[in-house]
Short mmCIF file of C-alpha atoms in Angstrom, two decimals:
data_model
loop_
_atom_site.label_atom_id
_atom_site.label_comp_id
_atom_site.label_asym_id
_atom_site.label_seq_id
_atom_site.Cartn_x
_atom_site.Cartn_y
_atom_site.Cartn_z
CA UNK A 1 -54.12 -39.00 66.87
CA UNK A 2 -56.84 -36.42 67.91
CA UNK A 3 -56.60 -32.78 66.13
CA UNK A 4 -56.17 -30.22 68.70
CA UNK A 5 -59.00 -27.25 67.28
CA UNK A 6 -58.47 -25.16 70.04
CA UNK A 7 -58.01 -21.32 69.29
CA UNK A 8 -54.91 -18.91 69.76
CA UNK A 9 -54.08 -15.31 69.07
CA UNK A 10 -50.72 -14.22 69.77
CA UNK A 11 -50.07 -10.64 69.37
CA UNK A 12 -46.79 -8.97 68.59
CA UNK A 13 -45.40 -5.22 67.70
CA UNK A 14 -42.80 -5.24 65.19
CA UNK A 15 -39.94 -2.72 65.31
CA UNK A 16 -41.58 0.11 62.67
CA UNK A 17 -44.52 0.22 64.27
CA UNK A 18 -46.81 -2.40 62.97
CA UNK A 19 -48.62 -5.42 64.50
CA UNK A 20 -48.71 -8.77 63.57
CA UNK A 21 -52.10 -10.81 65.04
CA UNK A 22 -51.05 -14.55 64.92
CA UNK A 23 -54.01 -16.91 65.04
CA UNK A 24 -54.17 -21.11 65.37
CA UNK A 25 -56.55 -23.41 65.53
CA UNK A 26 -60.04 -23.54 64.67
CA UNK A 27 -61.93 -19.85 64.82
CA UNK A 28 -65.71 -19.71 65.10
CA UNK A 29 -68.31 -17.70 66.59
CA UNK A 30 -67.45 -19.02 70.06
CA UNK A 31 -63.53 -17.34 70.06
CA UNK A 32 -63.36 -15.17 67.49
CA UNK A 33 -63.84 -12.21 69.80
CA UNK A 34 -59.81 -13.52 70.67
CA UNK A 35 -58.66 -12.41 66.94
CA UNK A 36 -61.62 -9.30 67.78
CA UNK A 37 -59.58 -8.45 70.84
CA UNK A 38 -56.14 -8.64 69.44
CA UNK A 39 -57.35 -6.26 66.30
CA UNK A 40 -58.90 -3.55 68.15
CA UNK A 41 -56.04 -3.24 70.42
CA UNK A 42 -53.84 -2.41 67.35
CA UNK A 43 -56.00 -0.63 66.26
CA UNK A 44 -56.07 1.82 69.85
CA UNK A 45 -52.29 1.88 69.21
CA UNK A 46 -52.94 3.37 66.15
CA UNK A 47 -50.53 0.96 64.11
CA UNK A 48 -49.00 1.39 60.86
CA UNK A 49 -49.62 -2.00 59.67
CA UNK A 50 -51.36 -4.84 60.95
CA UNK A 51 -50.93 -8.36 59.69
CA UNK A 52 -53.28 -11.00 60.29
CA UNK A 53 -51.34 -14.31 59.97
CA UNK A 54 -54.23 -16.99 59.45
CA UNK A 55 -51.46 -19.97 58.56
CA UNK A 56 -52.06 -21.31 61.60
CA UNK A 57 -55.75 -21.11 60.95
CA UNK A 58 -57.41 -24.97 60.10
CA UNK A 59 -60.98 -23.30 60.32
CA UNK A 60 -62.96 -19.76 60.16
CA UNK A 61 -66.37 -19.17 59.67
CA UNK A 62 -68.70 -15.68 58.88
CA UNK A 63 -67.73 -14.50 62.37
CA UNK A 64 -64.64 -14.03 61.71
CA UNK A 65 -64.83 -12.87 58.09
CA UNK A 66 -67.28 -10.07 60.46
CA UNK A 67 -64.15 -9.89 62.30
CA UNK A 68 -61.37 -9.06 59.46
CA UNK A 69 -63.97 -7.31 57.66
CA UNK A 70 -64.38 -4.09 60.46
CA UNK A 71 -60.44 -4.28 61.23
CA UNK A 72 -60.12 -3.57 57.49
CA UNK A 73 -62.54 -0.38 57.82
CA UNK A 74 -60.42 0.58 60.98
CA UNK A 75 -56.62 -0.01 59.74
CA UNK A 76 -54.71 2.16 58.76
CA UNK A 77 -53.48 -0.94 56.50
CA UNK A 78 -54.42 -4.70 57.14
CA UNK A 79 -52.58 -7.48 55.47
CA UNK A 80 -53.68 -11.02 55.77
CA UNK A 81 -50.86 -13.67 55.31
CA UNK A 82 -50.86 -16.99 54.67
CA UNK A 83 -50.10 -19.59 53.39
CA UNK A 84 -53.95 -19.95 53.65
CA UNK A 85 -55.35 -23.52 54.21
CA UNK A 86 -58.31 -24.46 52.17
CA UNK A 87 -61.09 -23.76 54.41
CA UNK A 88 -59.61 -20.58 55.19
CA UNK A 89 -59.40 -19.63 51.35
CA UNK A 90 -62.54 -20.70 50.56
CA UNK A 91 -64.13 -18.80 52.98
CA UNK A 92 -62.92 -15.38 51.27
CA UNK A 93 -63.50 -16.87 47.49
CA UNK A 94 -67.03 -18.25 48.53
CA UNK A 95 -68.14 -14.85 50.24
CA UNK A 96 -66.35 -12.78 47.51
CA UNK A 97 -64.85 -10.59 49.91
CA UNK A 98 -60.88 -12.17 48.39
CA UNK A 99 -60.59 -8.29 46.85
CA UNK A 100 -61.90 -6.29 49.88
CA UNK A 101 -58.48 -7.46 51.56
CA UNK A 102 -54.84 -7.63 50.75
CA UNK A 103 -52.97 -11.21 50.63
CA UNK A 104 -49.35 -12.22 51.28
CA UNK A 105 -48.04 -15.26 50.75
CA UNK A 106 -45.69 -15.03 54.74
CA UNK A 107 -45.57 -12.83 57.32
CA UNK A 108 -42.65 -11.91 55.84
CA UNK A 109 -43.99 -10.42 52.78
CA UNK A 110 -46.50 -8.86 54.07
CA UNK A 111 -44.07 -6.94 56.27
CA UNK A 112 -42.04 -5.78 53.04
CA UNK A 113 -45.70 -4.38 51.43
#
């Protein structure tokens, strides 16, 4: 069976005011300007909370550590939820950037922060 590494950001507004910023697939330097796009628009609507579910996420490289790293300077608060896949971890334990950012284990905890 092939592995589909394609990228996806799904964007939705949750009832109090906050976003959550779904992404799949493998992000790189070629598509992270999707997850990019999908921040700074929360960001314009001036959000209360934006949660960046990576779960979904098999692959991310520096771009997109670039990426969560200037939506952190903009938010008012950023979560990023997992569960976290290894790459994804490792990426934020390797770059010891893991404190610069606040983890929940689901979507659903991170909403309750």
């Amino acid at each position: 069976m092939l592995e589909n590494n394609s990228a996806a950001v799904v964007t939705r507004t949750t009832d109090n005011g906050g976003h959550i910023v779904r992404a799949t697939g493998s992000l790189d330097d070629e598509n992270a300007s999707l997850l990019e796009d999908a921040l700074e628009q929360a960001d314009r609507e001036q959000s209360r909370m934006v949660v960046v579910d990576l779960s979904g996420v098999s692959f991310a490289d520096s771009t997109v550590l670039h990426v969560l790293l200037q939506a952190r300077r903009r938010s008012r608060r950023l979560v990023i939820a997992g569960p976290l896949g290894g790459v994804v971890l490792r990426l934020f334990e390797a770059t010891g950037t893991r404190s610069a950012f606040t983890f929940a284990p689901t979507v659903e905890a991170a909403l309750a922060l």
